[in-house]
Tab-separated table of C-alpha atoms in Angstrom:
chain	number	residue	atom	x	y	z
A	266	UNK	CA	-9.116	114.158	12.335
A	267	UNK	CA	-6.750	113.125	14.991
A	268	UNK	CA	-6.994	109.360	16.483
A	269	UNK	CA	-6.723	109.367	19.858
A	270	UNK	CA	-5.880	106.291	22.188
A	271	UNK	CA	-7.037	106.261	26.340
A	272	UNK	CA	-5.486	103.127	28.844
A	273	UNK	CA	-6.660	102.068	30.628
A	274	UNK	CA	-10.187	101.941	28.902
A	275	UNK	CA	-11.542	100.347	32.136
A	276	UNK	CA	-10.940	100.073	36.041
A	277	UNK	CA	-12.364	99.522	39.402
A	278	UNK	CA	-9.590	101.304	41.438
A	279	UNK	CA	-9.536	101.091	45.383
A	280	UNK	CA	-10.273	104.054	47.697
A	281	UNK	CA	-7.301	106.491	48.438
A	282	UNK	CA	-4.869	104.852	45.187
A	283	UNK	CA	-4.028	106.832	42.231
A	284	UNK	CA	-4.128	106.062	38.917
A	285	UNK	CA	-2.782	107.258	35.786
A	286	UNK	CA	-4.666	107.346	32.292
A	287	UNK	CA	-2.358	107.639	28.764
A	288	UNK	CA	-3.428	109.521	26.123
A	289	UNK	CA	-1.612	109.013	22.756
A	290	UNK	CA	-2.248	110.920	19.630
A	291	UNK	CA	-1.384	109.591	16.130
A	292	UNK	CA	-0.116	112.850	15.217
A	293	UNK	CA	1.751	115.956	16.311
A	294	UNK	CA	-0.451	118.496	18.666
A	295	UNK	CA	0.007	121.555	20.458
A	296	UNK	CA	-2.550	121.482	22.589
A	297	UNK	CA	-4.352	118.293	24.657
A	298	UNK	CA	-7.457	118.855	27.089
A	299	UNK	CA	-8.531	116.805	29.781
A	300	UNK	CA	-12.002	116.258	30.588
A	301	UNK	CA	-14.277	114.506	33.524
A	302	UNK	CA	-17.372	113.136	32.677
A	303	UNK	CA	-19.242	112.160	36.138
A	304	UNK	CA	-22.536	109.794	35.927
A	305	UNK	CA	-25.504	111.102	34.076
A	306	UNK	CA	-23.661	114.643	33.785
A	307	UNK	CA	-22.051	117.243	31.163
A	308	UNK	CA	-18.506	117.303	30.414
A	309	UNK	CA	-16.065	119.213	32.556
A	310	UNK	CA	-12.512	120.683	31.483
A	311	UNK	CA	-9.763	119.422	33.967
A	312	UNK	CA	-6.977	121.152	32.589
A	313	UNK	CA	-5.397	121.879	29.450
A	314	UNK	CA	-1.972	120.510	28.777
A	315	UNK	CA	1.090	122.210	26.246
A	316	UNK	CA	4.004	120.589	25.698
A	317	UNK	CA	6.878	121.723	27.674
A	318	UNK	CA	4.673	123.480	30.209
A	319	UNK	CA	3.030	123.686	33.327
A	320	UNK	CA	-0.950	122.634	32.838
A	321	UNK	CA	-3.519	125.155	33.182
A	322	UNK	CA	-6.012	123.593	35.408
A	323	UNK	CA	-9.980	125.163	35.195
A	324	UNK	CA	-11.348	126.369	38.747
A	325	UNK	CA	-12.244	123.308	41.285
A	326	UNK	CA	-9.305	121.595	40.346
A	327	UNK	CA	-5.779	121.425	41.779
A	328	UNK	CA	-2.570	119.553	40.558
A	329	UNK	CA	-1.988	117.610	43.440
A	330	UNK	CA	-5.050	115.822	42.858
A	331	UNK	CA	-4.933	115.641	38.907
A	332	UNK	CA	-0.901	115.918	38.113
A	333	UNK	CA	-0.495	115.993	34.337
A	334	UNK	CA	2.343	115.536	32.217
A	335	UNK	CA	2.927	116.457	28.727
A	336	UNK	CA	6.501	115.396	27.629
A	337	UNK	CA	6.178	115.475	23.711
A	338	UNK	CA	3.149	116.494	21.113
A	339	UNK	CA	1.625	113.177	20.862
A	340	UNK	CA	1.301	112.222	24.755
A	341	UNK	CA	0.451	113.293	27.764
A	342	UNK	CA	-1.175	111.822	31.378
A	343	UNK	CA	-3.344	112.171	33.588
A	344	UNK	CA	-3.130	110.628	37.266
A	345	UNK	CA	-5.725	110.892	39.915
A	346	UNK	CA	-4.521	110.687	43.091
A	347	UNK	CA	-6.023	109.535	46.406
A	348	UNK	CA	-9.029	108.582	44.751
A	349	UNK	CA	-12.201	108.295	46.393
A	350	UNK	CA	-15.851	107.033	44.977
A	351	UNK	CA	-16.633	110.693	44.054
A	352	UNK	CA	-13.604	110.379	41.100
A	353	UNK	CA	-15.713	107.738	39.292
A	354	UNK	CA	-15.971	109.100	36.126
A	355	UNK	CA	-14.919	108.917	32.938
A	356	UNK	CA	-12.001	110.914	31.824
A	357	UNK	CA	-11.447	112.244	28.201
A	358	UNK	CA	-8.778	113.009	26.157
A	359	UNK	CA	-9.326	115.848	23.742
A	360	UNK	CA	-7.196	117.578	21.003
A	361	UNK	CA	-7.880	120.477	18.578
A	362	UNK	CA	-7.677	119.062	14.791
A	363	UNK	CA	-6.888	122.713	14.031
A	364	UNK	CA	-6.812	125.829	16.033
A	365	UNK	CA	-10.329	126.395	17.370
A	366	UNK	CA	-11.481	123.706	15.299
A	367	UNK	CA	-13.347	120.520	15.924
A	368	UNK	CA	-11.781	118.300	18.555
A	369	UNK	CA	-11.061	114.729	18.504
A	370	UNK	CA	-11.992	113.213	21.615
A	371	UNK	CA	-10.324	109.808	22.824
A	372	UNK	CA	-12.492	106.769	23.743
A	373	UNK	CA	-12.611	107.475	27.719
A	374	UNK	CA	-11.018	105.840	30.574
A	375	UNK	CA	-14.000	104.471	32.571
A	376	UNK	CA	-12.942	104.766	36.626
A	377	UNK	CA	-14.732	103.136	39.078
A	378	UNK	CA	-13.999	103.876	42.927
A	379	UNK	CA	-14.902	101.220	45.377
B	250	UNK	CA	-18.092	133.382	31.168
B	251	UNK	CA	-19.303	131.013	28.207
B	252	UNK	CA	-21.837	129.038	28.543
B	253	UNK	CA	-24.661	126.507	26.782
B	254	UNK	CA	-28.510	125.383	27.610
B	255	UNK	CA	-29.891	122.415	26.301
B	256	UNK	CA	-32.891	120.997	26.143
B	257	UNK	CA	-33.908	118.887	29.378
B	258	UNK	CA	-34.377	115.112	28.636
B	259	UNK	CA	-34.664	112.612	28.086
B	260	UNK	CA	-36.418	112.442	24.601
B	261	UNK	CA	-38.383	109.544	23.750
B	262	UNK	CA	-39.359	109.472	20.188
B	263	UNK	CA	-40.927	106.687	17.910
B	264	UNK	CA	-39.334	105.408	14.843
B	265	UNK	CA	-39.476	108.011	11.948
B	266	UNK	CA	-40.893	110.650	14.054
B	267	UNK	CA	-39.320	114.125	13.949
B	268	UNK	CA	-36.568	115.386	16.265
B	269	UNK	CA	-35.760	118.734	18.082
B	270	UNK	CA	-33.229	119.151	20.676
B	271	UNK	CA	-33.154	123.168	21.110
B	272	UNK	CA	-29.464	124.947	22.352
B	273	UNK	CA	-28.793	128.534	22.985
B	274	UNK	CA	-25.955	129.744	24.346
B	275	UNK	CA	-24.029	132.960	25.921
B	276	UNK	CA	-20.317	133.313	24.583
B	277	UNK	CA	-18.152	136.337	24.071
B	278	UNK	CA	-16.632	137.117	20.352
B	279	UNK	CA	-17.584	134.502	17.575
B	280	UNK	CA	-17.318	130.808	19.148
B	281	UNK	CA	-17.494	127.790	16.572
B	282	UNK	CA	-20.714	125.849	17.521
B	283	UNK	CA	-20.941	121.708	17.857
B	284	UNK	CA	-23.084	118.718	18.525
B	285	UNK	CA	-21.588	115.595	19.948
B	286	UNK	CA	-23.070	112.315	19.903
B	287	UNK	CA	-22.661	109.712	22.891
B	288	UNK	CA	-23.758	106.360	21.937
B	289	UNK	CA	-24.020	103.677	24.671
B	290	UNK	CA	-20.530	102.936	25.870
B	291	UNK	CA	-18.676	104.507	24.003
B	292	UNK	CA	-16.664	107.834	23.977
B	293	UNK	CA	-17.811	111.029	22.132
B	294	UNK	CA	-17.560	111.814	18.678
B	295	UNK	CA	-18.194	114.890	16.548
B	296	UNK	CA	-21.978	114.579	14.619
B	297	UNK	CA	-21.825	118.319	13.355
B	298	UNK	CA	-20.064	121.456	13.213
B	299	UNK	CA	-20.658	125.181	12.180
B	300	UNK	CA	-17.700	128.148	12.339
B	301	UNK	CA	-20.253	131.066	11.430
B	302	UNK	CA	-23.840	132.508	11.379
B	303	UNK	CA	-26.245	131.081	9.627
B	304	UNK	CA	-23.658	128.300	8.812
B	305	UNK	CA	-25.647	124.985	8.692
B	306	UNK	CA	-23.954	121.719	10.053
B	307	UNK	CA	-25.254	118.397	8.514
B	308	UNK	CA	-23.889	114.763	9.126
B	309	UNK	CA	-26.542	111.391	8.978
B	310	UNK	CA	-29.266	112.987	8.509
B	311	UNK	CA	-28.938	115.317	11.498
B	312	UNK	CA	-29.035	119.432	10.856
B	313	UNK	CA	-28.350	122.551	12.513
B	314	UNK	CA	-28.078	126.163	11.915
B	315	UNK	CA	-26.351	128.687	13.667
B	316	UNK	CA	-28.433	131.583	14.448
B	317	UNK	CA	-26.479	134.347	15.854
B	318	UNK	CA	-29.412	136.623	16.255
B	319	UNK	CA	-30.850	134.144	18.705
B	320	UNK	CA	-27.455	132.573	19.879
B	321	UNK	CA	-28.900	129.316	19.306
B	322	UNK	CA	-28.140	126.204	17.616
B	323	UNK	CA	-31.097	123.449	17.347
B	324	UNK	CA	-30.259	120.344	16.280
B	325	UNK	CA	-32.597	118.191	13.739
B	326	UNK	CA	-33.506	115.376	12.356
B	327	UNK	CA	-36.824	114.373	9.766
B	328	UNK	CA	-37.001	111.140	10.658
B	329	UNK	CA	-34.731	109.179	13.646
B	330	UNK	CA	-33.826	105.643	13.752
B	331	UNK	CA	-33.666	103.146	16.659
B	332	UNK	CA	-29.762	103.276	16.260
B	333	UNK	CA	-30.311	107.475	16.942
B	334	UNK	CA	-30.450	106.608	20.310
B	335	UNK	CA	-27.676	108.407	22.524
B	336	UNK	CA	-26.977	111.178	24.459
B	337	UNK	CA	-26.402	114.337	22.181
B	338	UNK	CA	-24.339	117.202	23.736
B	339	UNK	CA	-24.064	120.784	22.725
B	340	UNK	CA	-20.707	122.319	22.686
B	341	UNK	CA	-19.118	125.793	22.197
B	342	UNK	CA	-15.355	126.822	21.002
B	343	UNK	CA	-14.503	130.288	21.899
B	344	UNK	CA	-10.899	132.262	22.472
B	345	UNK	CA	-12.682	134.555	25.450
B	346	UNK	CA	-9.021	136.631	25.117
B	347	UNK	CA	-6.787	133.759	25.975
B	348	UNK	CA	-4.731	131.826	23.636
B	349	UNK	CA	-6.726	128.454	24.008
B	350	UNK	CA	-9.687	127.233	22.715
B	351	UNK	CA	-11.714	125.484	24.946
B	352	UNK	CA	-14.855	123.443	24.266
B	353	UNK	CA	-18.108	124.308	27.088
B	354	UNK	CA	-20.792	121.834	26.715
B	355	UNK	CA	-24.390	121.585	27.360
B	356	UNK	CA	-25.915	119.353	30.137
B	357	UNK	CA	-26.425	116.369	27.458
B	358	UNK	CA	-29.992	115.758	26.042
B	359	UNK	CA	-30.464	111.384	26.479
B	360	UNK	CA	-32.725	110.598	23.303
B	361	UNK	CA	-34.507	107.136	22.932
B	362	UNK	CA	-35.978	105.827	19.845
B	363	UNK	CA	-38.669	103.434	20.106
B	364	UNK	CA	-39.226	100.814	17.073
């Protein structure tokens, strides 16, 4: 399965910054997923994220808030802008291994907003 | 739209007792079916996977069995360990007529294994 790599791993960020997270993939993918992961709750899909496109971002969330880039098939970012103490989370990186097949989930960027 | 129902937690279970964390879930076509495990600080990894009914996952002990007559997909264990302790999350991989395939999870079921 893929191997995955999130920086920062950690931050306390201050009210109305922005912040970007990496994600780097030790092989070539087609498709990366971003996740948020607020306190004590389930998973939520941000966006998903092709190379050489636009994201496609789920319902309740916009691009100027969570601009993504994806400019080859091992990278892509995630910034979240004007952050405020409900963006402390932790955000995932996530590829498929194969189409529709397990996914490979990076370590988590652990935001704190104070 | 897709979705999956875990069991509320959290589980607290002695040492070698035996473990059931039940999952159903609602998903168009024929979605692959996982549990992730979320140990204490750290990120999530993949504990088991199944692509097809009556497919049965299996990885450290842990089972489960996908039951597409009862859309469900319990997971199990004969006998946990303290180190068992996480939060486990059901997860679903379906193409609902798009191109991508897109994981839906459970609410997360905290489990907590007393020596």
């Amino acid at each position: 399965s893929a191997v995955i790599s999130q920086k920062p791993s950690r931050d306390i960020c201050q009210r109305g910054t922005s912040l970007t997270i990496q994600c780097q993939v030790d092989s070539q993918v087609t498709m990366m997923f971003w996740y948020r992961q607020q306190p004590g709750q389930s998973l939520t899909l941000i966006a998903t994220a092709n190379q050489g496109s636009e994201a496609t971002y789920e319902s309740g969330f916009v691009i100027d808030k969570f601009p993504i880039s994806r400019p080859n098939l091992t990278f892509s970012t995630l910034t979240v802008s004007n952050m405020s103490p409900e963006d402390s989370s932790i955000y995932l990186c996530s590829v498929e291994d194969s189409p529709g097949m397990p996914f490979s989930f990076g370590e988590g960027s652990w935001l704190t907003v104070v | 739209g897709d979705s999956v129902t875990q069991m509320e937690g959290p589980v607290t279970l002695s040492e070698e007792a035996f473990l059931t964390i039940i999952c159903t879930y609602t998903a168009t076509g024929y979605p692959s079916l996982f549990w992730y495990v979320q140990y204490p600080g750290e990120g999530l990894q993949l504990l088991l996977k199944a692509t097809k009914a009556d497919d049965k996952g299996s990885n450290k002990g842990f089972e489960a069995t996908y039951r597409k007559e009862t859309t469900s997909f319990h997971l199990e264990k004969g006998s946990v360990q303290v180190s068992d302790s996480a939060v486990y999350f059901c997860a679903l991989s379906s193409n609902s007529g798009g191109s991508n395939y897109k994981l839906t999870f459970g609410k997360g079921t905290l489990l907590t294994v007393n020596p």
